[in-house]
Short mmCIF file of C-alpha atoms in Angstrom, two decimals:
data_model
loop_
_atom_site.label_atom_id
_atom_site.label_comp_id
_atom_site.label_asym_id
_atom_site.label_seq_id
_atom_site.Cartn_x
_atom_site.Cartn_y
_atom_site.Cartn_z
CA MET A 1 -2.55 16.84 11.28
CA GLN A 2 -1.30 18.81 8.55
CA GLN A 3 1.25 20.79 11.03
CA TYR A 4 2.59 16.94 11.93
CA LEU A 5 3.68 16.11 7.51
CA ASP A 6 4.88 19.09 7.15
CA SER A 7 7.03 18.51 10.68
CA ILE A 8 8.21 15.79 9.20
CA LYS A 9 8.75 16.83 4.97
CA ALA A 10 10.39 19.28 6.71
CA SER A 11 13.37 17.51 8.83
CA LEU A 12 13.03 15.38 5.82
CA ALA A 13 14.44 17.99 4.23
CA ILE A 14 16.87 19.65 6.06
CA ARG A 15 18.25 15.14 7.28
CA ASN A 16 17.21 15.78 10.72
CA TYR A 17 16.46 11.70 9.45
CA PHE A 18 15.15 11.21 14.18
CA GLY A 19 12.65 14.16 14.40
CA ALA A 20 11.08 13.12 11.04
CA ILE A 21 11.17 8.55 12.22
CA THR A 22 10.17 9.81 15.62
CA ILE A 23 6.58 12.18 14.24
CA ALA A 24 6.23 9.15 11.34
CA LEU A 25 5.74 6.99 14.13
CA ILE A 26 3.64 8.58 16.17
CA LEU A 27 1.30 9.57 13.26
CA PRO A 28 -0.78 5.86 14.02
CA ASP A 29 -0.90 7.03 17.28
CA ILE A 30 -2.52 9.83 16.26
CA CYS A 31 -4.82 8.67 14.29
CA ALA A 32 -6.50 5.29 16.19
CA SER A 33 -7.16 7.57 18.81
CA VAL A 34 -9.68 9.92 16.24
CA ASP A 35 -11.15 7.28 14.92
CA SER A 36 -11.82 5.93 18.49
CA ASP A 37 -15.14 6.58 20.42
CA ASP A 38 -12.80 7.74 23.74
CA ASN A 39 -10.01 9.25 22.16
CA LYS A 40 -7.66 6.89 23.32
CA THR A 41 -6.02 4.24 21.55
CA SER A 42 -3.71 1.26 22.57
CA GLY A 43 -1.23 -1.45 20.33
CA GLU A 44 -4.28 -3.37 19.05
CA LYS A 45 -5.74 -0.09 17.36
CA TYR A 46 -1.99 1.49 16.39
CA CYS A 47 -2.05 -2.02 14.15
CA ILE A 48 -5.72 -1.52 13.49
CA TRP A 49 -5.24 1.69 11.45
CA PHE A 50 -1.88 0.65 10.05
CA ASP A 51 -3.13 -2.75 8.89
CA LYS A 52 -5.70 -0.55 7.18
CA TYR A 53 -3.07 2.29 5.73
CA LEU A 54 -0.17 1.05 5.09
CA ALA A 55 0.52 -3.02 5.39
CA GLU A 56 0.16 -3.32 1.34
CA LYS A 57 3.44 -0.99 0.70
CA PHE A 58 6.05 -3.48 3.74
CA THR A 59 4.25 -6.28 1.61
CA GLU A 60 5.91 -7.60 -1.20
CA LEU A 61 4.83 -10.63 -3.72
CA PHE A 62 7.52 -12.67 -3.90
CA LYS A 63 8.76 -14.51 -7.61
CA ASP A 64 9.38 -18.11 -6.46
CA ASP A 65 6.02 -18.46 -4.87
CA ASN A 66 4.09 -16.37 -6.08
CA GLN A 67 3.05 -15.68 -3.21
CA SER A 68 2.28 -12.15 -0.76
CA HIS A 69 5.68 -12.06 2.18
CA ILE A 70 5.37 -8.44 4.82
CA ILE A 71 8.37 -7.81 4.78
CA PHE A 72 7.47 -5.73 7.54
CA GLY A 73 4.00 -5.66 9.44
CA SER A 74 1.92 -4.21 11.58
CA ASN A 75 3.46 -5.16 15.10
CA GLU A 76 6.82 -4.62 13.83
CA CYS A 77 6.21 -0.59 13.45
CA TYR A 78 3.76 -1.48 16.83
CA ALA A 79 7.07 -2.05 19.01
CA THR A 80 10.02 0.07 16.93
CA ARG A 81 7.35 2.62 17.64
CA CYS A 82 8.01 1.64 21.04
CA SER A 83 11.51 0.55 21.79
CA PHE A 84 12.56 3.44 19.26
CA LEU A 85 10.15 6.65 21.34
CA HIS A 86 10.61 4.66 24.78
CA GLN A 87 13.91 3.39 25.49
CA GLY A 88 15.98 5.39 22.30
CA THR A 89 17.28 1.98 20.43
CA HIS A 90 16.73 -0.23 17.12
CA ILE A 91 16.57 -3.35 18.65
CA ILE A 92 12.71 -4.94 18.86
CA GLN A 93 13.04 -8.05 20.58
CA HIS A 94 12.11 -7.18 24.01
CA GLN A 95 8.73 -6.12 22.39
CA ASP A 96 7.53 -9.63 23.62
CA GLN A 97 3.55 -8.65 23.95
CA THR A 98 3.86 -6.59 20.57
CA LEU A 99 5.13 -8.57 18.59
CA LYS A 100 3.99 -12.22 19.69
CA PHE A 101 0.55 -11.90 17.89
CA ALA A 102 2.66 -11.22 14.48
CA LYS A 103 0.76 -13.36 11.80
CA HIS A 104 4.53 -13.93 9.86
CA ARG A 105 8.57 -14.17 11.65
CA THR A 106 9.81 -10.63 12.99
CA VAL A 107 12.75 -9.24 12.59
CA GLY A 108 14.70 -8.59 15.44
CA ALA A 109 15.88 -5.17 15.08
CA VAL A 110 13.80 -2.04 12.47
CA SER A 111 17.43 -0.15 11.47
CA PHE A 112 16.62 2.86 9.58
CA MET A 113 19.30 4.54 6.75
CA SER A 114 18.91 7.12 4.19
CA LEU A 115 19.29 6.21 0.43
CA LYS A 116 18.35 9.47 -1.01
CA THR A 117 15.50 7.61 -2.79
CA ASP A 118 12.44 8.68 -5.21
CA LEU A 119 9.51 6.93 -3.39
CA HIS A 120 9.17 5.77 -5.95
CA SER A 121 11.79 4.39 -8.03
CA PRO A 122 12.08 0.79 -9.06
CA ARG A 123 15.03 0.81 -5.93
CA LYS A 124 14.88 -1.77 -3.12
CA ASN A 125 13.90 0.54 0.25
CA TYR A 126 14.47 -1.45 3.06
CA LEU A 127 16.44 -5.25 2.98
CA ARG A 128 15.15 -7.83 5.24
CA THR A 129 18.27 -10.14 6.97
CA SER A 130 17.80 -12.92 8.61
CA ASP A 131 17.42 -10.19 12.10
CA ILE A 132 17.73 -7.19 11.69
CA LEU A 133 15.42 -4.87 9.02
CA PHE A 134 16.51 -1.57 7.68
CA ILE A 135 14.02 0.46 5.76
CA ASP A 136 15.05 3.84 3.82
CA SER A 137 14.13 6.33 5.92
CA ASN A 138 12.49 8.48 3.32
CA PHE A 139 10.37 5.63 1.65
CA PHE A 140 9.17 4.95 5.43
CA CYS A 141 7.85 9.30 6.23
CA GLU A 142 6.93 9.84 2.61
CA THR A 143 4.73 6.53 2.70
CA MET A 144 3.20 7.53 6.75
CA ILE A 145 2.15 11.15 5.33
CA SER A 146 0.23 8.99 2.56
CA ALA A 147 -0.79 7.05 4.06
CA VAL A 148 -2.51 10.25 7.35
CA GLU A 149 -3.61 11.11 4.15
CA SER A 150 -5.79 8.95 2.85
CA TRP A 151 -7.05 8.41 6.34
CA MET A 152 -7.67 11.78 6.33
CA TYR A 153 -10.23 11.50 2.95
CA ASP A 154 -11.49 8.74 4.37
CA ILE A 155 -12.73 10.55 7.60
CA LYS A 156 -13.87 14.17 5.37
CA VAL A 157 -16.47 14.18 5.98
CA GLU A 158 -17.26 12.47 10.22
CA LYS A 159 -17.34 15.90 11.47
CA TYR A 160 -16.29 14.77 15.28
CA LYS A 161 -13.76 13.45 13.77
CA LEU A 162 -12.64 17.22 11.93
CA GLU A 163 -12.87 18.79 15.12
CA LYS A 164 -10.47 16.51 17.12
CA LEU A 165 -8.30 17.46 14.15
CA ALA A 166 -8.16 21.33 14.26
CA ALA A 167 -8.20 20.61 18.43
CA MET A 168 -4.12 19.48 17.77
CA PRO A 169 -2.00 22.05 18.34
CA ASN A 170 -0.25 23.53 16.68
CA ILE A 171 3.40 26.08 17.10
CA HIS A 172 2.68 30.03 17.86
CA LEU A 173 5.37 31.52 15.41
CA ASP A 174 3.85 34.50 16.76
CA PHE A 175 1.74 37.11 18.74
CA HIS A 176 -1.13 37.42 15.96
CA SER A 177 -0.94 33.37 15.73
CA ILE A 178 -1.53 33.57 19.64
CA CYS A 179 -4.31 36.35 19.79
CA ASN A 180 -6.21 34.64 16.49
CA PHE A 181 -6.25 31.58 18.42
CA SER A 182 -8.04 33.00 21.65
CA LYS A 183 -10.62 33.73 19.50
#
């Protein structure tokens, strides 16, 4: 799993935001698959994983009504994943089957931007208008990395899951690593 997290970090460092966002969007699928007894994932499993590890990062307490409001929910993230990866678009409103289960009013599109903010910056890492959510690319990717690291900590004693992680693909950079791989 670390190879995916490192790839996101490397992509962010060179401002390859498409690469970083693409990998970040598939991480909940990978984690849900590892968690699954049958090694399969689904939109539902993706959303369950998101709700457990990411939901609080995309919820904000508004002062005017002292209520928590979902800024970016699991269904929106899954719809973004589907639209971004399969249609090459930021428009998610056509993902009816996914969005109909959302627990809040969803937006019609999710766009990524580069504000170059620190993950712990007091500045906003997103802007939600009536129908578009803009999320800072660095914030999104770093938040996803943090969530996966928390998940990895949670499964650290689950041998079966660790074996699945160990079997994930690596990119071999030289022949020496291939020789070690075959042992």
